[in-house]
């Protein structure tokens, strides 16, 4: 049970001694970052780590993600897909990347925009129109549900809902057919859904400091790919693709396990990825590999 919660936000109740012949307990709130036979390690929100011997662990339970957890993960995810142009509107992050991917060309709603939401929506629309881009909002749910409702009432259309899934990172033995590279080569780009990586895409994909591009190669040709980014103890996985003629052979699962192993080797403890809620095949794959929903976000088009 403890290993299943690795990387999750938890409350650990430990035996802290006795008083008048009765046990005294203390609770520790934070993220479970290490599990071993000797005990558990919880990282508090202030960054300090508490090691609890196994004999002192009384109870351990997961804590559902709160507002700070959702906003924090959305900031990590935004940094892993960095738009070339950004601007702040209060706590909203406006992103533009020449129209390449909705993620890099949408305003991420992360709190108070510093003005009435209706006024902020007009500012967002003007910002994107000035760049000849479609105005879009990315609204994390349920944290920013109020802004989601205001956008819907003011004429912004629902576009797509994306699930943000998480699981612990675990070491994995090397896969002899998986190659990792610091930049996407022509073979990787040929498998990618866009079938090409234009200059703006290359800037976004290679932007993070710790990034890798994995290719599963058979007969000298990449047939499945993925991208990994490590930011602190988070591993972000994206760009998972398999050539049509090679699907349903378990290659995507192998690519994902290899990326998890790469992330573990680079210090990641927990992993996230994003998948549209209409992509049943991908959701089934990720669920089968132990991913669970952290939260969702909805895209609106204005």
Coordinates of C-alpha atoms in Angstrom, one line a residue:
X1 CA 0.0 0.0 0.0
X2 CA 2.8 2.4 0.8
X3 CA 4.5 1.9 -2.5
X4 CA 1.2 2.6 -4.3
X5 CA 1.1 6.1 -2.7
X6 CA 4.7 7.0 -3.7
X7 CA 4.7 10.5 -5.1
X8 CA 1.2 11.3 -3.8
X9 CA 0.2 13.8 -1.2
X10 CA -0.4 12.0 2.1
X11 CA -1.1 12.2 5.8
X12 CA 1.2 9.9 7.8
X13 CA 0.2 9.3 11.4
X14 CA 3.2 8.2 13.4
X15 CA 3.6 6.9 16.9
X16 CA 5.4 9.7 18.7
X17 CA 5.7 8.1 22.2
X18 CA 3.5 7.4 25.2
X19 CA 1.7 9.5 27.8
X20 CA 0.1 8.0 30.9
X21 CA 0.5 4.5 29.4
X22 CA -1.2 5.5 26.1
X23 CA 0.3 6.0 22.7
X24 CA 0.7 9.5 21.4
X25 CA 0.4 10.2 17.7
X26 CA 1.6 13.0 15.4
X27 CA 0.5 13.7 11.8
X28 CA 2.8 14.6 9.0
X29 CA 1.3 16.2 5.8
X30 CA 3.3 16.2 2.6
X31 CA 4.3 14.1 -0.4
X32 CA 5.6 10.5 0.1
X33 CA 9.0 10.5 -1.6
X34 CA 10.6 7.3 -0.5
X35 CA 9.5 3.8 0.6
X36 CA 11.8 1.1 1.9
X37 CA 11.7 -1.7 4.4
X38 CA 13.3 0.7 6.9
X39 CA 10.5 3.2 6.8
X40 CA 9.0 6.1 4.8
X41 CA 10.1 9.6 3.9
X42 CA 7.6 12.5 3.6
X43 CA 8.5 15.8 2.1
X44 CA 6.6 18.7 3.7
X45 CA 5.3 21.7 1.8
X46 CA 8.3 23.8 3.0
X47 CA 10.7 21.3 1.4
X48 CA 11.9 19.6 4.6
X49 CA 11.9 15.8 4.7
X50 CA 10.8 13.7 7.6
X51 CA 12.0 10.1 7.8
X52 CA 9.7 7.8 9.8
X53 CA 10.9 4.3 10.8
X54 CA 8.6 1.5 9.8
X55 CA 7.8 0.7 13.4
X56 CA 6.5 4.2 14.0
X57 CA 4.1 4.2 11.1
X58 CA 0.5 3.9 12.4
X59 CA -1.5 4.9 9.4
X60 CA -1.0 6.4 5.9
X61 CA -3.7 7.8 3.6
X62 CA -3.8 9.8 0.4
X63 CA -5.0 13.4 0.4
X64 CA -7.1 14.5 -2.6
X65 CA -5.3 17.2 -4.6
X66 CA -6.2 20.7 -3.4
X67 CA -6.0 24.1 -5.0
X68 CA -2.3 24.5 -4.4
X69 CA -1.5 21.0 -5.7
X70 CA -3.5 21.6 -8.9
X71 CA -2.0 25.0 -9.6
X72 CA 1.5 23.8 -8.7
X73 CA 1.3 20.9 -11.2
X74 CA -0.2 23.2 -13.9
X75 CA 2.8 25.5 -13.5
X76 CA 5.2 22.6 -13.8
X77 CA 3.3 21.4 -16.9
X78 CA 3.4 24.8 -18.5
X79 CA 7.2 25.0 -17.9
X80 CA 7.6 21.6 -19.6
X81 CA 5.9 23.0 -22.8
X82 CA 7.3 26.5 -22.8
X83 CA 5.7 29.0 -25.2
X84 CA 8.1 31.4 -26.9
X85 CA 6.0 34.4 -25.9
X86 CA 4.3 34.8 -22.5
X87 CA 2.6 37.5 -20.6
X88 CA 1.1 37.7 -17.1
X89 CA -2.5 38.9 -16.5
X90 CA -2.6 38.8 -12.7
X91 CA -2.2 35.1 -12.0
X92 CA -3.2 34.1 -15.5
X93 CA -0.5 33.1 -17.9
X94 CA -0.9 34.1 -21.6
X95 CA 1.1 31.9 -24.0
X96 CA 1.7 32.2 -27.7
X97 CA 3.7 29.9 -30.0
X98 CA 2.8 30.8 -33.5
X99 CA -0.3 28.6 -33.2
X100 CA 1.7 25.3 -32.7
X101 CA -0.4 23.2 -30.3
X102 CA -3.2 24.5 -28.2
X103 CA -1.2 24.0 -25.0
X104 CA 1.4 26.7 -26.1
X105 CA -1.3 29.0 -27.4
X106 CA -3.8 29.4 -24.6
X107 CA -4.2 31.5 -21.5
X108 CA -3.7 29.3 -18.4
X109 CA -6.1 30.3 -15.6
X110 CA -4.3 29.9 -12.3
X111 CA -6.0 32.3 -10.0
X112 CA -7.1 36.0 -9.8
X113 CA -6.4 37.9 -13.0
X114 CA -6.4 41.2 -11.0
X115 CA -9.5 42.5 -12.7
X116 CA -13.1 41.3 -13.1
X117 CA -13.1 38.0 -15.0
X118 CA -15.3 39.4 -17.8
X119 CA -12.8 42.2 -18.3
X120 CA -9.9 39.8 -18.2
X121 CA -11.6 37.6 -20.8
X122 CA -11.7 40.6 -23.1
X123 CA -8.0 41.3 -22.5
X124 CA -7.2 37.7 -23.4
X125 CA -9.2 37.9 -26.6
X126 CA -7.5 41.1 -27.6
X127 CA -4.0 39.7 -26.8
X128 CA -4.5 36.7 -29.1
X129 CA -6.3 38.6 -31.9
X130 CA -3.4 41.0 -32.0
X131 CA -1.2 38.0 -32.8
X132 CA -3.5 36.5 -35.4
X133 CA -4.2 33.6 -33.1
X134 CA -7.5 32.0 -31.9
X135 CA -8.2 33.1 -28.3
X136 CA -8.2 30.1 -26.0
X137 CA -8.4 29.5 -22.3
X138 CA -7.1 26.5 -20.3
X139 CA -9.1 26.3 -17.1
X140 CA -8.0 23.7 -14.4
X141 CA -11.0 22.0 -12.8
X142 CA -12.4 21.9 -10.2
X143 CA -10.1 24.6 -8.8
X144 CA -11.0 27.3 -11.3
X145 CA -14.7 26.3 -11.8
X146 CA -15.9 29.9 -11.2
X147 CA -13.9 31.2 -14.1
X148 CA -15.0 28.3 -16.2
X149 CA -18.7 29.2 -15.6
X150 CA -18.1 32.9 -16.4
X151 CA -16.3 32.0 -19.7
X152 CA -19.2 29.7 -20.7
X153 CA -21.8 32.3 -19.9
X154 CA -20.0 35.0 -21.8
X155 CA -19.9 33.1 -25.1
X156 CA -16.6 31.2 -24.9
X157 CA -17.2 27.8 -26.4
X158 CA -16.1 24.5 -24.7
X159 CA -13.4 22.9 -26.8
X160 CA -12.0 19.8 -25.2
X161 CA -11.5 18.4 -21.7
X162 CA -8.1 17.0 -20.9
X163 CA -7.3 14.6 -18.0
X164 CA -4.1 15.1 -16.1
X165 CA -3.0 11.7 -14.8
X166 CA -0.3 10.9 -12.3
X167 CA 1.6 7.9 -10.9
X168 CA 4.8 7.2 -9.0
X169 CA 8.0 7.0 -10.9
X170 CA 9.9 3.7 -10.7
X171 CA 13.3 2.5 -11.9
X172 CA 13.2 0.2 -15.0
X173 CA 15.8 -1.9 -16.7
X174 CA 17.0 -0.5 -20.0
X175 CA 15.0 -1.5 -23.1
X176 CA 17.5 -2.6 -25.7
X177 CA 15.4 -1.1 -28.5
X178 CA 14.9 2.3 -26.9
X179 CA 17.2 5.2 -27.7
X180 CA 17.3 8.5 -25.9
X181 CA 18.5 11.8 -27.4
X182 CA 18.6 15.4 -26.2
X183 CA 17.0 16.7 -29.4
X184 CA 14.4 15.3 -31.8
X185 CA 16.0 13.9 -34.9
X186 CA 14.4 13.3 -38.3
X187 CA 13.3 9.7 -37.3
X188 CA 11.6 11.0 -34.1
X189 CA 9.9 13.8 -36.0
X190 CA 8.6 11.3 -38.7
X191 CA 6.7 9.4 -36.0
X192 CA 5.4 12.5 -34.3
X193 CA 1.7 13.3 -35.1
X194 CA 2.6 16.6 -36.9
X195 CA 5.0 14.6 -39.1
X196 CA 7.4 17.5 -38.9
X197 CA 9.0 19.7 -36.2
X198 CA 9.0 23.3 -37.4
X199 CA 11.4 25.9 -35.8
X200 CA 8.8 27.0 -33.3
X201 CA 8.0 23.4 -32.3
X202 CA 11.7 22.7 -31.9
X203 CA 12.0 25.7 -29.5
X204 CA 9.1 24.5 -27.4
X205 CA 10.1 20.8 -27.4
X206 CA 13.7 21.4 -26.5
X207 CA 13.1 24.4 -24.2
X208 CA 13.2 22.7 -20.7
X209 CA 16.6 22.3 -19.1
X210 CA 16.2 18.5 -18.5
X211 CA 14.5 16.9 -21.5
X212 CA 14.8 13.7 -23.5
X213 CA 13.4 12.3 -26.7
X214 CA 12.9 8.6 -26.7
X215 CA 12.6 6.4 -29.8
X216 CA 11.8 2.7 -29.9
X217 CA 13.8 1.5 -32.9
X218 CA 13.1 -1.7 -34.9
X219 CA 15.1 -2.7 -38.0
X220 CA 16.8 0.7 -37.8
X221 CA 13.6 2.7 -37.9
X222 CA 11.8 4.5 -35.0
X223 CA 8.3 3.0 -34.6
X224 CA 7.3 4.5 -31.3
X225 CA 8.4 7.7 -29.5
X226 CA 7.9 9.8 -26.4
X227 CA 9.3 12.9 -24.7
X228 CA 10.2 13.3 -21.1
X229 CA 10.9 16.4 -19.0
X230 CA 12.1 16.4 -15.4
X231 CA 11.4 19.4 -13.2
X232 CA 12.2 18.9 -9.5
X233 CA 10.7 15.6 -8.5
X234 CA 8.1 15.6 -11.4
X235 CA 8.6 13.7 -14.7
X236 CA 6.3 15.0 -17.5
X237 CA 5.6 12.6 -20.4
X238 CA 4.3 13.8 -23.7
X239 CA 4.4 13.2 -27.5
X240 CA 3.6 9.5 -27.1
X241 CA 3.1 8.2 -30.6
X242 CA 3.3 4.9 -32.4
X243 CA 3.3 4.4 -36.2
X244 CA -0.1 3.1 -37.3
X245 CA 1.3 -0.2 -38.7
X246 CA 2.9 -1.0 -35.3
X247 CA 0.1 -0.4 -32.9
X248 CA -1.5 -3.0 -30.6
X249 CA 1.9 -4.6 -30.0
X250 CA 2.7 -3.1 -26.6
X251 CA 5.3 -0.7 -28.0
X252 CA 3.7 2.4 -26.3
X253 CA 3.8 0.7 -22.9
X254 CA 7.5 -0.2 -23.5
X255 CA 8.2 3.4 -24.5
X256 CA 6.4 4.7 -21.4
X257 CA 8.2 2.3 -19.0
X258 CA 11.5 3.4 -20.5
X259 CA 10.7 7.0 -19.9
X260 CA 9.7 6.3 -16.3
X261 CA 13.1 4.6 -15.9
X262 CA 14.8 7.7 -17.4
X263 CA 12.9 9.9 -15.1
X264 CA 13.9 7.9 -12.0
X265 CA 17.5 8.1 -13.1
X266 CA 17.2 11.9 -13.2
X267 CA 15.7 12.2 -9.7
X268 CA 11.9 12.2 -10.5
X269 CA 9.6 10.7 -7.9
X270 CA 6.2 11.2 -9.6
X271 CA 5.0 11.4 -13.1
X272 CA 2.2 13.2 -14.9
X273 CA 0.8 13.2 -18.4
X274 CA -2.1 14.7 -20.2
X275 CA -4.7 13.0 -22.4
X276 CA -7.9 14.1 -23.9
X277 CA -10.9 12.5 -22.3
X278 CA -12.2 11.3 -25.7
X279 CA -9.0 9.3 -26.3
X280 CA -10.3 6.0 -24.9
X281 CA -7.4 3.9 -26.1
X282 CA -4.7 6.1 -24.6
X283 CA -6.7 6.4 -21.3
X284 CA -7.0 2.6 -21.1
X285 CA -3.2 2.2 -21.7
X286 CA -2.3 4.7 -19.0
X287 CA -4.8 3.4 -16.5
X288 CA -3.4 -0.1 -17.1
X289 CA 0.0 1.2 -16.2
X290 CA -1.1 2.7 -12.9
X291 CA -2.0 6.3 -13.7
X292 CA -4.9 7.9 -11.9
X293 CA -6.6 11.2 -12.4
X294 CA -5.1 14.2 -10.6
X295 CA -7.5 16.8 -12.1
X296 CA -8.8 18.0 -15.4
X297 CA -8.7 21.1 -17.4
X298 CA -11.1 22.5 -20.0
X299 CA -10.1 24.4 -23.1
X300 CA -12.4 27.2 -24.2
X301 CA -12.3 29.0 -27.5
X302 CA -13.4 32.7 -27.6

